[in-house]
Coordinates of C-alpha atoms and ligand atoms in Angstrom, one line a residue:
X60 CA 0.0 0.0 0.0
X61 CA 1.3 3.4 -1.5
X62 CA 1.6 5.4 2.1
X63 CA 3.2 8.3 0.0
X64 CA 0.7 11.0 0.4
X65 CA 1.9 14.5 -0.1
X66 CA 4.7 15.0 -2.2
X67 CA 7.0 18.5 -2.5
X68 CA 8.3 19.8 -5.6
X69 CA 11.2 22.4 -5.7
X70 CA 14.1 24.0 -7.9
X71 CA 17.8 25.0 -6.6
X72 CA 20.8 25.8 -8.2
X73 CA 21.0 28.1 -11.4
X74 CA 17.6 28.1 -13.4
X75 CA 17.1 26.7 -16.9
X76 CA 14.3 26.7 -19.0
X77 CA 12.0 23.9 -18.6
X78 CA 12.2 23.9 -14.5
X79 CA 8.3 25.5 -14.8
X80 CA 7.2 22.7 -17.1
X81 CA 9.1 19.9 -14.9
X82 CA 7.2 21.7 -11.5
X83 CA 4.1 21.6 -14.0
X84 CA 4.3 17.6 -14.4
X85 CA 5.2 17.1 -11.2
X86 CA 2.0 18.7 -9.8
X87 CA -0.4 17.3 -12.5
X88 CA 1.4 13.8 -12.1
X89 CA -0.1 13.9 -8.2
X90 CA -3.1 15.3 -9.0
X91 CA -3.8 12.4 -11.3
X92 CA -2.8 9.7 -8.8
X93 CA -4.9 11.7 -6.2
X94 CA -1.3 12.8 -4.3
X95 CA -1.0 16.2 -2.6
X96 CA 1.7 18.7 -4.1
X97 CA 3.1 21.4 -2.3
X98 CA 5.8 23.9 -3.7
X99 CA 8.8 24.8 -2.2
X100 CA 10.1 28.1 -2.5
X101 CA 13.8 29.4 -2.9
X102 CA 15.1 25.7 -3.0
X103 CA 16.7 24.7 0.2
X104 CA 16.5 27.8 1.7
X105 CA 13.1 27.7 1.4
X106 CA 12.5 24.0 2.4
X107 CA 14.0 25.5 5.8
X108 CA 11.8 28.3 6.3
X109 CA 8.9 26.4 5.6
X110 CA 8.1 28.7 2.7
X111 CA 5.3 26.6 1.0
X112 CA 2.9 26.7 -1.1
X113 CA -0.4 24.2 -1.7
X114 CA -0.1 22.8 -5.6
X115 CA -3.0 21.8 -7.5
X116 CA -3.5 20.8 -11.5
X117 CA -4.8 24.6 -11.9
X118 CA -1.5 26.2 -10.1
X119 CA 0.2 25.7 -12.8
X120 CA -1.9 26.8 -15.6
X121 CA -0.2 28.8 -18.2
X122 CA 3.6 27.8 -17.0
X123 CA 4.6 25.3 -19.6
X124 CA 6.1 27.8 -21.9
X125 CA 7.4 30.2 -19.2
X126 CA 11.4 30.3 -19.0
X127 CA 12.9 30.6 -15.1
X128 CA 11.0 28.9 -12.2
X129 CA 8.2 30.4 -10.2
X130 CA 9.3 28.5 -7.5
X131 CA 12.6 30.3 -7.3
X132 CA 16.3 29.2 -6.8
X133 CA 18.7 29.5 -4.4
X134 CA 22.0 28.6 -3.1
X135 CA 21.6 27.6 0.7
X136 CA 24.9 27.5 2.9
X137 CA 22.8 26.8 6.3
X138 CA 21.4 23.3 4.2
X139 CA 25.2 22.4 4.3
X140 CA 25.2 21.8 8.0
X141 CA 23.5 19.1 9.8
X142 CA 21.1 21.4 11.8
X143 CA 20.1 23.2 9.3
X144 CA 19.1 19.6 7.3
X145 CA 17.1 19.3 10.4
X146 CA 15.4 22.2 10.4
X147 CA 14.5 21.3 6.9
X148 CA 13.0 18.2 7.6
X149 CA 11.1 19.6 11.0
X150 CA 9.1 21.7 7.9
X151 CA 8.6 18.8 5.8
X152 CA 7.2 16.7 8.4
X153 CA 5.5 19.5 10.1
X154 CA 3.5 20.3 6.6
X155 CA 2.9 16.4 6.5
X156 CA 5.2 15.9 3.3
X157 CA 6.2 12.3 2.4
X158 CA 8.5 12.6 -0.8
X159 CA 10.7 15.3 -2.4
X160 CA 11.0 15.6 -5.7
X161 CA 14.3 18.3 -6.1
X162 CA 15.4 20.0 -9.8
X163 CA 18.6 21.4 -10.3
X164 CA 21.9 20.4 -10.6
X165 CA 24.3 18.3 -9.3
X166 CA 24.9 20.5 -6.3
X167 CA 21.5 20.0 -5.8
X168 CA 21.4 16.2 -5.7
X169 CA 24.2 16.1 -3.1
X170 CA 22.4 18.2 -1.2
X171 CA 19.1 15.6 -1.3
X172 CA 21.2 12.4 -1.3
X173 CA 22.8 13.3 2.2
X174 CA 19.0 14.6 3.4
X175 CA 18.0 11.0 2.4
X176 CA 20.7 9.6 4.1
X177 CA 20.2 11.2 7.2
X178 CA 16.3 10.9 7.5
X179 CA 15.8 8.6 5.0
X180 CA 13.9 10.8 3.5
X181 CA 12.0 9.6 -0.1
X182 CA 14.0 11.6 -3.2
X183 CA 14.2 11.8 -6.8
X184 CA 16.1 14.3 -8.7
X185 CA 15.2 16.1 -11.8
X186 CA 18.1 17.3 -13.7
X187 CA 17.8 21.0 -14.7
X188 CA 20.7 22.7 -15.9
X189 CA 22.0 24.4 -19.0
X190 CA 25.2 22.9 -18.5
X191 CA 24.6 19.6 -19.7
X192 CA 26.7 18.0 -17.3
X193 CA 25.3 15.6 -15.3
X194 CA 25.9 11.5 -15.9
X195 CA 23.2 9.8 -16.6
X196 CA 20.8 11.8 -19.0
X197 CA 21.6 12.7 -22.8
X198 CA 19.9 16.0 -22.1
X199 CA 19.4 18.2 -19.1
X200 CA 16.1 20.5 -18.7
X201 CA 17.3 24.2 -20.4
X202 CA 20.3 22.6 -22.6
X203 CA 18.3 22.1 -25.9
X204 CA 16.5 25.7 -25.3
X205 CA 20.2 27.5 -24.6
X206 CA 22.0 26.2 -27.5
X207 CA 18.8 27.5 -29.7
X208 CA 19.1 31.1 -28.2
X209 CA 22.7 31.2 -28.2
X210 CA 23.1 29.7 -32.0
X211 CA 20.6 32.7 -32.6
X212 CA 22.5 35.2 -30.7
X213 CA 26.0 34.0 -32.6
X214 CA 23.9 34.7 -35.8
X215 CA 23.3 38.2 -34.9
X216 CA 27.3 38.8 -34.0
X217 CA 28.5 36.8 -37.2
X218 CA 26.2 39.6 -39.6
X219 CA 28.5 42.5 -38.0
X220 CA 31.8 40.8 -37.9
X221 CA 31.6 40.2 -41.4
X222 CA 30.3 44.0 -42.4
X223 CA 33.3 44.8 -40.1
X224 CA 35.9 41.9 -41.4
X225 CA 36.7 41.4 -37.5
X226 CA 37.2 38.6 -35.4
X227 CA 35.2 38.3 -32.2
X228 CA 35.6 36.0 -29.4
X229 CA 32.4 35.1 -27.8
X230 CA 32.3 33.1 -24.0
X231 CA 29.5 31.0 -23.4
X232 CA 28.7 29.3 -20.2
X233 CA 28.7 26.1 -19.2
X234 CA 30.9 25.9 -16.2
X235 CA 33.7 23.1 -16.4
X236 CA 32.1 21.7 -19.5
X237 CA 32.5 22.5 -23.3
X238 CA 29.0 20.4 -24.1
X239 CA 27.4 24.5 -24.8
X240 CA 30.6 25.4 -27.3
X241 CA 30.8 23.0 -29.2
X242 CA 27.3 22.6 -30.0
X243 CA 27.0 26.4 -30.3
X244 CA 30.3 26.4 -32.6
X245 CA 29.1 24.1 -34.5
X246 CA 25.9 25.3 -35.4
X247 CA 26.7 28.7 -36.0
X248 CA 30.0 27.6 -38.2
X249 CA 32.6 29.1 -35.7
X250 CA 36.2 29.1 -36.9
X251 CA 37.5 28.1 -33.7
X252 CA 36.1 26.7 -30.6
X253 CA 37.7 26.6 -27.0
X254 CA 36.1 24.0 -24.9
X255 CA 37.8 22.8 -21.3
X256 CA 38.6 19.3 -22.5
X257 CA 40.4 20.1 -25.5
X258 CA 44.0 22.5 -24.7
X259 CA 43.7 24.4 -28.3
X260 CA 46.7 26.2 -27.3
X261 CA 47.9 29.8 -28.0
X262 CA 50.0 28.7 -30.6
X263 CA 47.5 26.8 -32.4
X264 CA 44.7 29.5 -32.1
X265 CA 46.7 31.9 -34.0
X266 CA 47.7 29.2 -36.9
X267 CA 44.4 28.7 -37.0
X268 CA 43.7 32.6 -37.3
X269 CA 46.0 32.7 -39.7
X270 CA 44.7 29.6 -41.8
X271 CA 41.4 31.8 -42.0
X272 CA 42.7 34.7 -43.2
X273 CA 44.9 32.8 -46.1
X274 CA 41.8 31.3 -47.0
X275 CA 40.2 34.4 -47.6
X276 CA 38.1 34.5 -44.8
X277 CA 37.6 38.0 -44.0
X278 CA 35.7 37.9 -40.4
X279 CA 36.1 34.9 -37.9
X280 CA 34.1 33.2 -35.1
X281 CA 35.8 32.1 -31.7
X282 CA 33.3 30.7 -29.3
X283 CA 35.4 30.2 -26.1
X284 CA 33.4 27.7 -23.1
X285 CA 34.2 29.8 -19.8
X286 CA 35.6 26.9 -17.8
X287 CA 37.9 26.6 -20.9
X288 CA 41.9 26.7 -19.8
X289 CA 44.3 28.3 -22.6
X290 CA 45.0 30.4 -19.9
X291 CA 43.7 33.8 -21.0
X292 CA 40.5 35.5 -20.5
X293 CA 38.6 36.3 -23.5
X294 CA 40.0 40.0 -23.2
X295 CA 43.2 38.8 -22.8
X296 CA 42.8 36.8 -25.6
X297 CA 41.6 39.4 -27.5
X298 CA 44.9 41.9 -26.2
X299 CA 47.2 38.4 -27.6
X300 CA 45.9 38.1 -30.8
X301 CA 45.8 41.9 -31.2
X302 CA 49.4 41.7 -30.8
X303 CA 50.1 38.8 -32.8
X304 CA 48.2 39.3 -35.7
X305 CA 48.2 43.2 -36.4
X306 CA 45.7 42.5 -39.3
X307 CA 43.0 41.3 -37.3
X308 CA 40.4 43.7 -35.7
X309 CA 38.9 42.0 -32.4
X310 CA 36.0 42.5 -30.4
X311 CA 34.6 40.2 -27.1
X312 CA 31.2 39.3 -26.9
X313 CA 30.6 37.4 -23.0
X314 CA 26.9 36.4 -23.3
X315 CA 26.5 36.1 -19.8
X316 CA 23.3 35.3 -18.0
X317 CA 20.6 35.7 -21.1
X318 CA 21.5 32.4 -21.8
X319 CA 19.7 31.0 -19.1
X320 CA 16.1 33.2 -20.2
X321 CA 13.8 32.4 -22.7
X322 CA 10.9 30.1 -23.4
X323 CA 12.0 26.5 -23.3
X324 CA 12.2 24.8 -26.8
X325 CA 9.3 22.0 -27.8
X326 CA 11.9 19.7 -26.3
X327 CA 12.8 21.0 -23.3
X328 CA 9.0 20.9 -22.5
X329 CA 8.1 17.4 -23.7
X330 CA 11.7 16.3 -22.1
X331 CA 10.0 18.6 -18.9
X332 CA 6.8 16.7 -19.0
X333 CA 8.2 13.0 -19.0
X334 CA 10.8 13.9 -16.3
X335 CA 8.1 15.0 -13.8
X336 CA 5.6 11.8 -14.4
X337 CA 8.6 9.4 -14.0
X338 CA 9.7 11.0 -10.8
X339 CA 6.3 11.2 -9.2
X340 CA 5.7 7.6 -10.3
X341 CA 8.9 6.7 -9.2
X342 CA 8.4 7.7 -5.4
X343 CA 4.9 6.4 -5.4
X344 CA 6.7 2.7 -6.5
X345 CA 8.6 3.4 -3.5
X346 CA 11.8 4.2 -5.5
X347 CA 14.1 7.2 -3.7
X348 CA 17.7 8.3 -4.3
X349 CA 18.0 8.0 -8.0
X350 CA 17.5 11.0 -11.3
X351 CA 15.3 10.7 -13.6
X352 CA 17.1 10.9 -17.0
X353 CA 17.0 10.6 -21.1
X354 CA 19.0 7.6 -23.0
X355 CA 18.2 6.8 -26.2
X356 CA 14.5 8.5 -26.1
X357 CA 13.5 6.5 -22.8
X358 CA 13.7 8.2 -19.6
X359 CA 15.5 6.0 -17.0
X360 CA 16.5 5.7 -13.6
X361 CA 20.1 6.6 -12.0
X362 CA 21.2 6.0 -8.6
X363 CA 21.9 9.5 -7.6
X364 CA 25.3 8.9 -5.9
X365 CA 26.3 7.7 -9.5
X366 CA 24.5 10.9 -11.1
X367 CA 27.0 12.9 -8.8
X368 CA 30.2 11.3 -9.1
X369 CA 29.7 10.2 -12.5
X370 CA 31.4 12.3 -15.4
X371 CA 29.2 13.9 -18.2
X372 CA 31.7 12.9 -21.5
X373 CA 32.5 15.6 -24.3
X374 CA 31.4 14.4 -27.4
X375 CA 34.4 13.4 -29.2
X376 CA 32.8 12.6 -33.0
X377 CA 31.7 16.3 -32.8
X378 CA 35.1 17.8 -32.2
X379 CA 36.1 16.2 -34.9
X380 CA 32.9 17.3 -37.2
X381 CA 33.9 20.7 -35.7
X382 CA 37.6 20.5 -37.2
X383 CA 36.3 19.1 -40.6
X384 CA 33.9 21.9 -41.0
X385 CA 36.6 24.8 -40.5
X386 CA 38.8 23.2 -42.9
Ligands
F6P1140 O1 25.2 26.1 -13.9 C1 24.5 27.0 -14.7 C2 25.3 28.3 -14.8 O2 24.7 29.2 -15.7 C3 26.7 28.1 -15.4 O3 26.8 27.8 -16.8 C4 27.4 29.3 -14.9 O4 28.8 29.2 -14.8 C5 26.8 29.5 -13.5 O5 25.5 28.9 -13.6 C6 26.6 31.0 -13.2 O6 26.2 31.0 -11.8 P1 25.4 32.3 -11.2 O7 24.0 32.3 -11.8 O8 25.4 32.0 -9.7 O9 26.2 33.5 -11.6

């Protein structure tokens, strides 16, 4: 007998688009197996304060195409320590809460895997990041709708490099991960691209400059990851090649934070959708401590200590459709 009741639904770490669709499912997946759903705002920080919200199928009206979370995010430094994990689940059993289901990243799921251990406390993880960077799922919620808006955005730069014959380097997030750059370069035919788990080098960067021009190119493309390591910032970079090569004109585009805005793509919402019915069906099977997650179209289960540790792996075919294209 099912004696999972009431089940709370939050978002932490940095938002993507698609955590208001996943929250969406979530609360129409109880309301179809006649479960409670409460929200949880501000993540963590939130789940400590008690700052809840009742959930029904009509709460979330009108969310599936909204980009952010309505719910809020946080970062909580008092959920690091033991009494405030306490306090957290004092709220959760004081609103009468059986299950958690927590999106975000994998900060997020250590966070819920040491809750569970310590009150053995029902969790499943959704992942929702841009960064693409958690084992276990092909896709996480926001990465599809980023690399759309940022292709877009690299567009828009490539039309006045070329009217301009400059180069432009253009950071991207992603954190320690290339997965957003080399997509992005890729799509939007950059000349170079910098990702973390490749070391370009200096040297090579400006052969590769250099290639460019001899081959008549007359404006260029870098798209540089921000965790990558050539050892200069983009402006930096921009100062170096400046130097190096006299005949190129360079500008620095860091994207920054609109990368994480927008209304999540068709997939992000479907992917959104199925995420949120497997975790709530999940916990009501009595299943607790994995992520939900995409392989070959089926959404699976991961243990979430695995989810953690486990190492989201750059995609080494596409680095080399990347050099084949800027041949
Ligand atoms: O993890 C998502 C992300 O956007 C990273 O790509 C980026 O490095 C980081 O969050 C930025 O964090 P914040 O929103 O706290 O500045």
């Amino acid at each position: 007998m099912n004696k999972i009741k009431k089940i709370a639904v939050m978002t932490s770490g940095g938002d993507a688009p698609g955590m208001n669709a996943a929250i969406r499912s979530v609360v129409r997946a109880c309301a179809f197996h006649g479960v409670e759903c409460i929200g949880i705002y501000r993540g963590y920080e939130g789940m400590i304060d008690g700052d809840f919200i009742d959930l029904n199928a009509r709460s979330v009206k009108g969310i599936i195409n909204k980009g952010g979370t309505f719910l809020k995010s946080a970062r909580s430094k008092e959920f690091r320590t033991k009494a405030g994990r306490k306090k957290a689940y004092e709220s959760l059993k004081a609103a009468h809460v059986d299950a958690l289901v927590s999106i975000g990243g994998d900060g997020t799921f250590t966070g819920a895997m040491i809750f569970n251990q310590e009150f053995n406390f029902p969790v499943i993880g959704i992942p929702g990041t841009i960064d693409n960077d958690i084992f276990g799922t092909s896709h996480t919620l926001g990465y599809d709708t980023t690399l759309n808006t940022v292709v877009d955005v690299i567009d828009k730069i490539r039309d006045t490099a070329s009217s301009h014959n400059r180069l432009f380097f253009v950071e991207v997030m992603g954190r320690d991960v290339g997965h957003i750059a080399l997509n992005v370069g890729v799509g939007a035919g950059a000349e170079e691209i910098l990702i973390p788990e490749e070391d370009l080098g200096l040297d090579r960067l400006l052969e590769s400059l250099v290639r460019s021009k001899e081959s008549g190119k007359s404006s260029s493309i870098v798209v540089v990851a921000e965790g990558d390591r050539i050892g200069k910032n983009v402006f930096e970079l921009k100062d170096y090649v400046e130097e190096h090569l006299p005949e190129y004109e360079v500008r620095v585009s860091v994207l920054g934070h609109m990368q994480r805005g927008g209304s999540p793509s068709c997939f992000d919402r479907v992917l959104a959708s199925r995420m949120g019915v497997k975790a709530v069906e999940s916990l009501l099977e009595g299943k607790s401590n994995y992520m939900v997650g995409l392989s070959s179209d089926t959404i699976q289960l991961t243990p979430l200590d695995k989810a953690i540790k486990g190492q989201s792996k750059i995609n080494k075919e596409l680095i080399r459709v990347s050099d084949i294209m800027t041949t």
